[in-house]
Every structure is written in C-alpha cells, then in structure tokens.
C-alpha cells in the first residue's frame, strides 16, 4: 500500500480497533516526544506498555516497562516504533515472533522503512509510517484544533466528550 | 472510496469548526473567558508542559480563536495558524521567533507604509536590522543577503499600489540561503493567491482587511506552511534548540511540521501578549464564511472602476494589475488569476493638491486609513498613511504626491464610479 498519505478512515479505524499499545523506544525523559505519546495514549484509555531495555522491570510514566516485545505478557494490538528508521526491520522481526501477532506496525513521525513495512504487510499486519499516534488521535478527535493546528477534518458531527475537562475521544 | 477534498468555499464555511462539544451549538460560540478550570494538578501540569492539548488562559489559546486559526490554516494550505490582535502583532510575532539581536532580514520596498515604519523604527530598536530590496530587481534581494540574514519578507499584492510580487524567484533565493520566505497575504487573501503554492514558508495576515472584511474588527494571523526545516541549521534557536522554560523541550522535534506556529504561540504570544479578543475572532470568522463571494465582487468592481479611471481625462495613470495594459498583468495571471485584488492606486492630474481635493469631495467613498471593507474607501497616502516616510521612500513605496489609493467595496459598481466621476469632474 501507499505510505505517502493515508485516508482518515484508515488511521481512525486503526486507532479505534487498538486497545493495547507497545511503545518501542519509550523514554523516561519527560521532555522526549516518546514520553508525551506514552502519557497521551494512556490518558485516552489505551493499555500502554513502554518497551525500553534500560528500564526493564521499572516504570515509565507510572506504567510497567519491559525490556523487549518478547517479555510482554498479553496480546498487543499495535506496536509503535520510536527508534531510528534503520532498526525498524529488527523491531518488526521481533514483533512477528509474538503470539498472537500484533495487528498493526506503526512507525513514528520521521521513522520510515519500506522493507519493515513490507515484512509486516506480508504477514497480514497493517502499517502506518512517518506518523505520530498522538497527533493523529488529537487531529481526529478534534483536540489538536485548540492549538491552532489544521485538523483537515470537515464534519458536522459533534465531538465526543470523555469524562473530565477538555478531553475528546475519536468517534466513527 | 477515496475521501473527497473539500473545495475552498466549503472550507471557508466549515474548516476548524464543529458543533460545540457540550451544547451542540452549531455556530461557533464566543468563549468570552480569560481562563479554563483544570481537572486536577496533573492535568494542569500536562497542559503547562505542552504534553496535552487544551486551553489554559486566553492570552495563549482560546476555543473561539482556535476555530479561526484552524480555518485560516486550512484556507492557506498550511499546517497551523496563530491569530493575534492585529496584522502588526503577527509580524512582530514572526520576527520574534526568527530573529536574535544583530540579525538581518530583507524586505521589499513595496510594502504597506506601517510595515515600513515597524521595520525601520521599532524593529531596529530590538536590534533586528532590515535591508531593503526592490521587487522589480530580483537580484537586489540576492545582493542584500549576508550570513546574518534570517528571512525575506514581501507582500503578495502590495499595498498601496496593488502591485503583484514575483514570489517564485524570491522563494528560490530564500531556499538557497536556508531562510524562510515570509509573505504578507493581506491584500490577496487565500481566495486569490496561496503563497505556499509558490514557495513561501510563512504567511502573515492583517485579518482587519478582506479576511474579516466588514471593517469592524482588528486582527492578525501567522500561518505555518509546514515546509521549512528549522533544524537544518543553528540559525533559529527558538525552534530548534531545547527551551529552558519548558524543561528542555525542542519545539521543532516535538511538534514537527507545525512547530513554528507553536513556537510563535508558546514563546512569542505568551511573552509579547498581543492576544486576539474572542469576540473579534468570532466577527472575523463570520466574515471569512463569505470570503469567496465578497472577493469575487470586490475584484469585479475594482476592474470596472479601474477601467473607468483609465479612460478619464483628469487621471494621469492607473496602477491596477487587472488591466490588460498594466505591466503587472502577467504576474496577476500567474499568481492571482481569479482577480487582481481590490486595492489600487491612480495618479490625479494636478499632484498633491488635486489628490487632497478629490478625497475631500467623496460622498459615497469613505475617507479612512483602512482597506478591505465592504464599503469603498479612498485615501491620499502622501498626506496620511505614508506621511511619516521620506519623499524618496514614498515614491519607492508607490505613494508619491499625486497618488490616490482606493479600496473598492461590494456596492454597485455604477455607484462607486458615479461618486468618483463627480469628484473628478470638479477638478
Ligand atoms: C498589507 C498590510 N499588512 C499589514 C497591515 C497591518 O495590519 P493591522 O492594521 O491589522 O495591524 C496592513 C494594514 O493596513 C496592511 O495593509
């Protein structure tokens, strides 16, 4: 499939169908983008598992952290790759050893690897490349508009409020 | 099924807005509030740390203003926008994010007189040094480049002469120098011209003019094209280096292709303070819904009025790129084919005094220092908007002694022409 652009329906479908997310390369440093993504997805009700060999057995953003995908004790829907593009193939190879297989390989904004994408697609997984799930979620639920960012979404439907204040959720 | 890309008129009505999440209100509510309650300390910390999206305080974001920002970004084809209190505040915000004391930028000599003042006076006092270049001589921009140059600034359609700037060669020069091309798109609006399609990296607006369009609200905007690589050099530390006040966040890395707009907001607007009132945002937003309709009428009327003046014995010359005989006609066809705008100048026979007299005789046209109103407006720049400039600056900005500037409104063309006819007949 073409990875230069995605239809909103494709991204929305992936985010709505995913519950458990492994973030490979999650940082414990509170100003790194991977930390932001971890806390944001956690706040949206995803079951987030940080993967970071240096922090195995500890916590990142108050979430139990593992050293590798193989150490995860529950089915994972989406593997988010927060590593340099050239190691993405290795991460996909590890992901393809998981049982059950994850449903989606997601490569972060600026991470692009067509070989990794092909490997995952050949195994029946969906692939997203060079996108940030936090930005995509915030774009599709409408929250990103509060920062003056163009969401690209034109709709006459009301956003869905989550419990709390200033929290939206994506809807079909 | 592939998803449809909405057209410009659809975006002008819808982009950025959805029914209100709490009430279902369909028009955008005016969130006339200074501040927003936090759920708890953790949420507050996430918002202050730029980790979550949400409103804290109206100086920085406001939900009504945000709809306006999303709409402008969408109409321009940019990634994000920041709305501020005026066009001048937008220019200040852009340069604050780009410039360090001692830096230089290159600006076109064909600019709104107020911008020439801002650059020559206040900006100099910040240590931001403007170098002027002539858009009729593209090489003059290249010659003005130095290692300290941080940007090139032009107007797409220049005030007051309605002269269209040849942006693409300037974009090339900027690209080669690794600096952004900033385009003030106030007179064109994205309906007539979208500078990002011609290589601009940042667009600024005075929303006070055609965007709001009704002469009732001040406003300005900065639009991020999302194309410029702020981290390719160390020229732009506010965007590409860790920010101490946000615990070391690197804005470009964190926000990617809308990082510049975020930097203008969370570093610039936060400290400079020229926030837009939510009420003004609402007024401008309502204006933008009819932007395509208004611009069609503005431009059609302007062409009729310009043609009338072009044939009038009391008129020395008309400068309107929409006229086939105008030297700017080719650039109009290239950059703004739907219309050459509605602001232009003409020279009256009899010089300064004749100009002043004509303005004094207007009965339908209003004598005001504004443009881009539904009403037709007339002014004699040499005695008003461009008064503070030297004779030489006035002439190079297209505001010599005999020059009269018009901003053509959306009344009936015959009535606008009728008023000018009676004014010129008496001279
Ligand atoms: C082309 C242009 N840019 C900027 C401005 C300044 O905008 P404001 O008056 O909203 O500060 C004006 C105002 O006349 C203008 O015509």
XYZ file of C-alpha atoms and ligand atoms in Angstrom:
615
model
C 0.000 0.000 0.000
C 0.973 3.612 -0.484
C 2.632 5.079 2.604
C 2.951 8.688 1.439
C -0.537 9.568 2.611
C -3.342 7.798 4.427
C -7.054 8.312 4.367
C -8.510 9.436 7.681
C -10.743 6.347 7.723
C -7.685 4.061 7.706
C -5.985 5.799 10.643
C -9.255 6.192 12.547
C -10.036 2.501 12.056
C -6.644 1.506 13.456
C -6.856 3.788 16.478
C -10.414 2.706 17.278
C -9.671 -1.005 16.946
C -6.487 -0.895 19.049
C -6.507 -1.184 22.821
C -3.085 -2.446 23.815
C -0.101 -0.477 22.523
C 3.587 -1.329 22.943
C 5.869 1.696 22.546
C 9.316 0.503 21.489
C 11.823 3.165 22.454
C 9.675 4.867 25.108
C 11.868 7.292 27.032
C 11.790 8.022 30.747
C 12.904 11.569 29.961
C 9.819 13.708 30.477
C 10.524 16.094 27.590
C 11.054 13.487 24.905
C 8.292 13.082 22.318
C 8.033 9.354 23.152
C 7.180 10.231 26.754
C 4.452 12.615 25.521
C 2.961 9.901 23.339
C 3.051 7.402 26.193
C 1.206 9.675 28.629
C -1.262 10.898 25.988
C -2.317 7.430 24.819
C -2.560 6.334 28.469
C -4.890 9.283 29.138
C -7.101 8.169 26.234
C -7.667 4.751 27.788
C -5.139 2.707 25.800
C -3.306 -0.039 27.690
C 0.230 1.258 27.069
C 3.334 -0.882 27.559
C 6.632 1.031 27.371
C 9.454 -1.083 25.886
C 12.943 0.057 26.898
C 15.770 -2.362 27.774
C 17.381 0.203 30.088
C 14.192 0.479 32.142
C 13.033 -3.158 32.158
C 11.216 -4.001 35.377
C 10.846 -0.321 36.268
C 8.191 2.225 35.346
C 7.959 4.946 32.707
C 5.137 7.442 33.248
C 3.915 5.142 36.059
C 3.496 2.261 33.584
C 5.215 -1.114 33.981
C 8.036 -1.246 31.469
C 9.534 -4.270 29.696
C 12.904 -4.765 28.027
C 11.631 -6.288 24.766
C 8.463 -7.212 22.910
C 9.092 -10.859 23.836
C 8.658 -10.029 27.525
C 5.091 -8.758 27.116
C 2.583 -10.991 28.900
C -0.588 -10.059 26.975
C -1.800 -9.694 23.383
C -0.673 -6.436 21.776
C -2.742 -4.716 19.083
C -0.292 -2.044 17.946
C 3.495 -1.800 18.069
C 4.680 1.836 17.872
C 8.312 2.117 16.752
C 10.082 5.084 18.334
C 13.534 4.120 17.071
C 15.740 5.173 14.185
C 14.464 4.110 10.754
C 17.353 1.688 10.174
C 16.455 -0.541 13.126
C 12.772 -0.809 12.192
C 13.273 -4.112 10.338
C 14.658 -5.699 13.509
C 11.726 -4.451 15.552
C 9.256 -5.853 13.012
C 11.073 -9.208 13.044
C 10.643 -9.312 16.830
C 7.010 -8.302 16.536
C 6.375 -11.115 14.064
C 7.557 -13.625 16.696
C 4.795 -12.527 19.099
C 1.869 -14.863 19.679
C -0.750 -13.765 18.917
C 0.631 -11.427 16.254
C 0.032 -7.713 16.734
C -2.402 -6.231 14.205
C -0.556 -3.014 13.407
C 3.025 -1.807 12.998
C 3.167 1.938 13.477
C 6.359 3.889 12.724
C 6.648 7.248 14.424
C 6.889 10.656 12.747
C 10.230 10.707 10.813
C 10.603 6.897 11.025
C 10.380 5.387 7.545
C 11.410 1.915 6.426
C 9.751 0.330 3.397
C 11.393 -3.044 3.984
C 9.995 -3.155 7.505
C 6.600 -2.182 6.122
C 6.680 -4.938 3.518
C 7.685 -7.567 6.069
C 4.761 -6.626 8.284
C 2.288 -6.398 5.408
C 3.351 -9.790 4.058
C 2.436 -11.221 7.458
C -1.002 -9.609 7.229
C -0.354 -6.664 9.535
C -1.473 -3.116 8.842
C 1.273 -0.497 8.619
C 1.457 3.230 9.316
C 4.687 5.102 8.684
C 6.055 8.549 9.496
C 3.074 9.498 11.668
C 2.608 10.211 15.373
C -0.326 8.417 17.032
C -0.731 11.287 19.491
C -1.006 13.849 16.704
C -3.295 11.571 14.675
C -5.550 10.893 17.643
C -5.702 14.588 18.574
C -6.377 15.501 14.950
C -9.207 13.020 14.501
C -10.890 13.723 17.861
C -10.552 17.490 17.389
C -8.315 18.345 20.349
C -5.459 19.448 18.099
C -7.571 22.363 16.880
C -7.197 24.026 20.286
C -3.570 24.678 19.376
C -4.455 26.312 16.054
C -3.457 23.248 14.059
C -5.470 22.432 10.950
C -7.087 19.040 11.544
C -8.011 18.508 7.910
C -11.305 17.075 9.146
C -14.543 18.622 7.874
C -17.575 17.337 9.754
C -20.956 18.466 11.004
C -20.793 15.912 13.850
C -20.268 16.947 17.437
C -17.018 15.798 19.113
C -17.369 13.092 21.758
C -16.583 14.237 25.284
C -14.714 11.964 27.645
C -15.021 12.150 31.419
C -13.187 15.172 32.842
C -12.445 18.565 31.355
C -11.247 19.275 27.797
C -10.994 15.649 26.805
C -12.308 14.359 23.481
C -12.421 10.868 22.080
C -12.364 9.748 18.467
C -15.658 8.578 17.011
C -16.621 6.744 13.858
C -13.929 5.093 -1.823
C -11.397 7.887 -1.720
C -12.170 10.738 0.616
C -13.210 13.959 -1.115
C -11.048 17.026 -0.722
C -13.466 19.868 0.095
C -13.346 22.966 -2.100
C -12.343 26.436 -0.996
C -15.879 27.713 -0.356
C -16.692 24.669 1.760
C -13.528 25.214 3.793
C -14.370 28.911 4.204
C -17.607 27.890 5.918
C -16.547 24.749 7.777
C -12.808 24.378 8.342
C -11.825 24.387 12.011
C -15.385 24.375 13.311
C -17.573 21.583 14.632
C -20.781 21.734 16.664
C -19.936 22.681 20.242
C -18.983 19.544 22.177
C -21.000 20.441 25.265
C -24.144 22.037 23.803
C -24.296 21.186 20.120
C -24.357 24.918 19.253
C -23.784 24.999 15.503
C -22.354 28.494 15.098
C -19.032 28.878 16.880
C -19.727 30.093 20.443
C -17.867 33.151 21.717
C -15.852 31.759 24.615
C -15.565 35.120 26.317
C -13.480 33.886 29.234
C -9.964 34.577 30.390
C -9.288 31.135 31.833
C -10.247 27.462 31.981
C -10.549 25.243 35.074
C -8.223 22.283 35.462
C -9.395 18.780 36.361
C -6.571 18.396 38.817
C -2.922 19.300 39.305
C -1.731 16.541 36.997
C -3.814 17.765 34.085
C -2.634 21.320 34.744
C 0.980 20.139 34.701
C 0.447 18.271 31.424
C -1.092 21.377 29.837
C 1.627 23.725 31.076
C 4.297 21.257 29.955
C 2.800 21.134 26.414
C 2.154 17.400 26.847
C -1.618 17.590 26.427
C -3.814 19.697 24.153
C -6.144 22.111 25.877
C -6.819 25.650 26.956
C -5.289 27.323 29.988
C -5.565 31.063 29.523
C -6.883 33.171 26.658
C -3.606 35.020 26.113
C -2.240 31.728 24.782
C -5.232 29.800 23.401
C -8.990 30.253 23.267
C -11.529 27.875 21.668
C -13.225 30.600 19.583
C -9.908 31.956 18.355
C -8.762 28.387 17.670
C -11.597 27.869 15.178
C -10.419 30.972 13.337
C -6.841 29.662 13.381
C -7.825 26.262 12.020
C -9.859 27.905 9.286
C -7.097 30.246 8.143
C -4.512 27.450 8.194
C -6.813 25.318 6.088
C -7.622 28.069 3.560
C -3.932 28.871 3.107
C -2.989 25.211 2.842
C -0.699 25.498 5.875
C -0.321 23.201 8.865
C -1.316 25.592 11.654
C -2.016 29.229 12.400
C -1.837 31.665 15.266
C -4.326 34.518 15.440
C -3.249 37.704 17.199
C -4.521 41.208 17.916
C -3.524 42.867 14.615
C -1.504 42.429 11.463
C 1.382 44.254 13.065
C 1.273 41.918 16.053
C 1.510 38.993 13.605
C 4.643 40.486 12.040
C 6.141 41.095 15.471
C 5.365 37.500 16.444
C 7.004 36.031 13.359
C 10.196 38.061 13.662
C 10.415 37.484 17.415
C 10.606 33.762 16.711
C 13.148 34.136 13.906
C 15.447 36.977 14.910
C 18.169 37.460 17.506
C 19.625 40.921 18.207
C 22.083 41.815 15.442
C 20.320 39.660 12.837
C 19.123 40.983 9.494
C 16.165 40.377 7.210
C 15.435 41.556 3.691
C 12.150 43.305 2.957
C 10.578 44.527 -0.251
C 10.419 48.309 -0.645
C 6.820 47.827 -1.868
C 5.047 47.373 1.458
C 2.268 48.893 3.495
C 3.675 52.148 4.969
C 3.002 50.962 8.525
C 5.174 47.912 7.931
C 7.972 50.105 6.593
C 7.736 52.098 9.830
C 7.615 48.985 12.018
C 10.729 47.575 10.358
C 12.658 50.864 10.249
C 11.797 52.050 13.752
C 10.679 49.540 16.401
C 12.411 46.509 14.929
C 15.713 48.419 14.747
C 15.406 49.172 18.449
C 15.292 45.387 19.067
C 18.488 45.003 17.045
C 16.604 43.423 14.089
C 18.037 45.107 11.035
C 16.033 45.448 7.866
C 17.747 45.606 4.455
C 15.507 46.907 1.693
C 15.325 45.366 -1.769
C 13.360 46.244 -4.883
C 10.944 43.562 -6.159
C 11.378 44.920 -9.705
C 15.032 43.930 -9.428
C 15.109 40.368 -8.088
C 18.916 40.442 -7.953
C 18.734 43.184 -5.322
C 17.457 40.549 -2.857
C 20.405 38.293 -3.566
C 22.784 41.225 -3.145
C 21.290 42.085 0.229
C 21.966 38.600 1.643
C 24.564 38.242 4.389
C 25.407 35.473 6.883
C 23.162 37.314 9.357
C 20.081 37.274 7.080
C 17.238 35.291 8.660
C 14.294 35.874 6.318
C 12.871 37.562 3.236
C 9.602 39.481 3.650
C 7.250 40.596 0.850
C 3.564 41.292 0.241
C 1.859 39.061 -2.357
C -0.185 42.022 -3.585
C 1.484 45.133 -2.246
C -0.295 47.990 -0.503
C -0.904 50.660 -1.731
C -0.169 50.096 -5.439
C -1.772 46.676 -5.807
C 1.497 45.516 -7.333
C 1.895 41.748 -7.511
C 5.196 40.351 -6.289
C 7.039 37.709 -8.312
C 7.374 35.273 -5.399
C 8.853 32.189 -7.026
C 12.348 33.566 -7.766
C 12.423 35.027 -4.251
C 11.485 31.625 -2.829
C 14.441 30.173 -4.738
C 16.807 32.749 -3.248
C 15.468 32.084 0.248
C 15.742 28.331 -0.196
C 19.353 28.554 -1.338
C 20.172 30.746 1.650
C 18.401 28.374 4.077
C 15.999 31.052 5.276
C 12.197 31.311 5.137
C 10.229 33.419 2.671
C 7.534 35.294 4.598
C 4.586 36.592 2.579
C 2.011 39.094 3.802
C -1.111 37.839 2.021
C -3.465 40.512 3.367
C -4.496 42.121 0.082
C -4.844 38.884 -1.877
C -6.387 36.577 0.745
C -6.041 32.843 0.075
C -9.046 33.078 -2.245
C -6.950 34.946 -4.823
C -3.469 33.650 -4.041
C -1.973 30.891 -1.899
C 1.685 31.807 -1.336
C 2.610 28.325 -0.026
C 1.952 27.019 -3.557
C 4.653 29.422 -4.791
C 7.366 28.564 -2.287
C 6.516 30.725 0.740
C 7.257 29.180 4.142
C 5.264 31.532 6.373
C 2.205 33.652 5.593
C 1.062 36.604 7.678
C -2.229 38.440 7.555
C -3.861 41.564 8.723
C -7.295 39.996 9.290
C -8.514 43.552 9.775
C -8.871 43.805 5.992
C -10.534 41.449 3.481
C -10.450 38.341 5.685
C -12.750 39.884 8.311
C -13.977 42.062 5.504
C -16.503 44.297 7.233
C -14.261 46.961 8.729
C -15.352 46.075 12.261
C -12.547 44.097 13.907
C -8.781 44.269 14.189
C -6.901 41.001 13.912
C -3.824 39.325 12.522
C -2.550 35.834 11.792
C 0.650 33.862 11.355
C 0.352 30.740 9.185
C 2.929 27.950 9.234
C 3.452 26.359 5.822
C 4.993 23.298 7.465
C 7.669 23.083 4.796
C 10.677 24.820 6.292
C 13.355 22.731 8.041
C 14.102 24.785 11.156
C 16.645 22.252 12.365
C 18.780 22.242 9.206
C 20.999 24.989 10.678
C 21.568 26.687 14.013
C 20.003 29.902 12.694
C 16.685 29.507 14.506
C 17.417 28.510 18.108
C 13.915 29.243 19.442
C 12.505 26.498 17.244
C 15.410 24.059 17.039
C 17.114 24.203 20.460
C 15.961 22.971 23.912
C 13.773 25.530 25.684
C 14.633 26.012 29.344
C 11.168 27.287 30.317
C 9.625 24.041 29.060
C 12.156 21.791 30.822
C 14.251 21.423 27.672
C 11.634 20.625 25.038
C 12.825 21.062 21.461
C 9.814 22.575 19.754
C 10.586 21.507 16.195
C 11.295 17.936 17.260
C 8.155 17.723 19.395
C 5.664 19.426 17.074
C 7.172 18.630 13.686
C 5.691 20.477 10.740
C 3.595 22.832 12.874
C 6.442 23.642 15.277
C 6.918 27.186 14.024
C 3.309 28.117 14.781
C 3.618 26.540 18.231
C 6.842 28.475 18.901
C 5.139 31.743 17.915
C 2.387 30.898 20.402
C 4.121 29.405 23.439
C 7.234 31.609 23.285
C 6.065 34.673 21.357
C 2.436 35.337 22.174
C 2.957 34.119 25.744
C 5.509 36.885 26.351
C 4.544 39.608 23.876
C 0.899 39.429 24.858
C -0.928 40.745 21.785
C -3.756 38.213 22.029
C -6.895 38.497 19.895
C -10.201 39.056 21.665
C -12.529 36.043 21.260
C -15.244 38.476 20.182
C -13.067 39.759 17.347
C -12.231 36.172 16.416
C -15.960 35.488 16.108
C -16.532 38.542 13.923
C -13.636 37.683 11.620
C -14.764 34.062 11.442
C -18.220 35.164 10.347
C -16.608 37.395 7.748
C -14.494 34.567 6.342
C -17.600 32.473 5.645
C -18.423 34.830 2.754
C -14.823 35.475 1.663
C -15.189 33.812 -1.769
C -18.408 35.719 -2.551
C -17.016 39.017 -1.387
C -13.686 38.682 -3.184
C -15.465 37.937 -6.476
C -17.495 41.129 -6.127
C -14.577 43.229 -4.817
C -12.444 42.215 -7.811
C -15.186 42.612 -10.427
C -15.992 46.089 -9.102
C -12.310 47.031 -8.917
C -11.782 46.103 -12.550
C -14.770 48.220 -13.626
C -13.627 51.199 -11.582
C -10.024 50.890 -12.804
C -11.198 50.758 -16.427
C -13.337 53.852 -15.880
C -10.398 55.775 -14.362
C -8.028 54.585 -17.066
C -10.201 56.399 -19.617
C -10.772 59.559 -17.586
C -9.122 62.810 -18.769
C -8.364 64.030 -15.224
C -6.430 60.841 -14.454
C -2.737 60.643 -15.282
C -2.258 56.917 -14.775
C -3.870 53.865 -13.161
C -1.892 51.116 -11.470
C -4.082 48.012 -11.389
C -2.704 44.629 -12.429
C -6.168 43.569 -13.603
C -5.925 45.954 -16.590
C -4.526 44.228 -19.685
C -2.275 47.218 -20.355
C -0.754 47.100 -16.849
C 2.856 45.890 -16.551
C 1.710 43.624 -13.690
C -0.931 41.826 -15.792
C 1.300 38.770 -16.395
C 2.066 38.372 -12.697
C -1.646 38.712 -11.966
C -2.369 35.883 -14.411
C 0.289 33.745 -12.775
C -0.246 34.373 -9.054
C -3.833 35.589 -8.691
C -5.776 34.645 -11.827
C -9.188 34.938 -10.138
C -8.712 38.654 -9.583
C -6.075 41.311 -9.073
C -7.500 42.371 -5.724
C -9.461 45.487 -4.904
C -6.783 47.893 -3.671
C -5.024 50.021 -6.243
C -3.728 53.484 -6.909
C -4.101 56.103 -9.585
C -2.479 59.468 -10.221
C -4.624 62.580 -10.499
C -3.552 65.423 -12.736
C -2.620 68.346 -10.512
C -0.457 66.479 -7.992
C -0.666 66.661 -4.201
C -3.385 69.322 -4.028
C -5.608 67.596 -6.590
C -5.294 64.362 -4.622
C -6.270 66.026 -1.370
C -9.222 67.759 -3.086
C -10.586 64.602 -4.688
C -10.621 62.824 -1.342
C -12.426 65.784 0.189
C -15.229 65.616 -2.391
C -16.092 61.955 -1.923
C -19.671 61.327 -0.825
C -20.098 57.558 -1.096
C -16.461 56.579 -0.749
C -15.234 56.926 2.824
C -12.045 58.778 3.633
C -10.403 56.326 6.018
C -6.997 54.756 6.633
C -8.199 51.235 6.035
C -8.689 48.786 3.195
C -10.697 45.632 2.684
C -14.084 46.834 3.895
C -17.471 46.090 2.299
C -17.592 49.875 1.781
C -15.441 51.583 -0.843
C -12.637 53.607 0.683
C -10.412 56.399 -0.590
C -7.247 57.965 0.773
C -4.363 60.174 -0.278
C -1.372 58.208 1.098
C 1.195 61.017 0.863
C -0.744 63.100 3.373
C -1.832 60.208 5.626
C -0.637 56.553 5.774
C 2.728 57.314 4.192
C 3.170 60.765 5.730
C 5.933 59.645 8.109
C 8.174 58.446 5.284
C 10.735 60.485 3.341
C 9.836 61.720 -0.188
C 12.099 59.080 -1.637
C 10.580 56.259 0.455
C 7.103 57.450 -0.527
C 7.853 57.280 -4.213
C 9.521 53.862 -3.962
C 6.537 52.563 -1.965
C 4.185 53.822 -4.693
C 2.806 56.704 -2.634
C 4.033 59.790 -4.471
C 2.281 63.206 -4.179
C -0.325 62.678 -6.937
C -1.283 59.178 -5.793
C -4.795 58.305 -4.598
C -5.495 54.857 -3.178
C -8.820 53.104 -3.488
C -10.141 50.043 -1.727
C -13.154 49.026 -3.759
C -16.119 47.666 -1.824
C -19.026 45.449 -2.744
C -21.568 48.174 -3.537
C -22.905 48.536 -7.093
C -20.026 49.451 -9.405
C -22.070 52.238 -11.056
C -22.474 53.992 -7.710
C -18.756 53.850 -6.932
C -17.965 55.141 -10.410
C -20.623 57.833 -10.058
C -19.013 59.179 -6.907
C -15.532 59.270 -8.473
C -16.979 60.878 -11.577
C -18.483 63.776 -9.633
C -15.258 64.154 -7.614
C -13.050 64.263 -10.707
C -15.425 66.480 -12.694
C -14.960 69.298 -10.215
C -11.162 69.239 -10.590
C -0.585 44.713 3.758
C -0.786 45.061 5.193
N -0.081 44.401 6.129
C -0.221 44.680 7.441
C -1.069 45.670 7.887
C -1.155 45.948 9.347
O -2.298 45.385 9.862
P -3.030 45.909 11.186
O -3.510 47.270 10.893
O -4.120 44.881 11.363
O -2.017 45.873 12.287
C -1.831 46.387 6.944
C -2.736 47.463 7.393
O -3.116 48.324 6.638
C -1.673 46.061 5.573
O -2.377 46.716 4.622
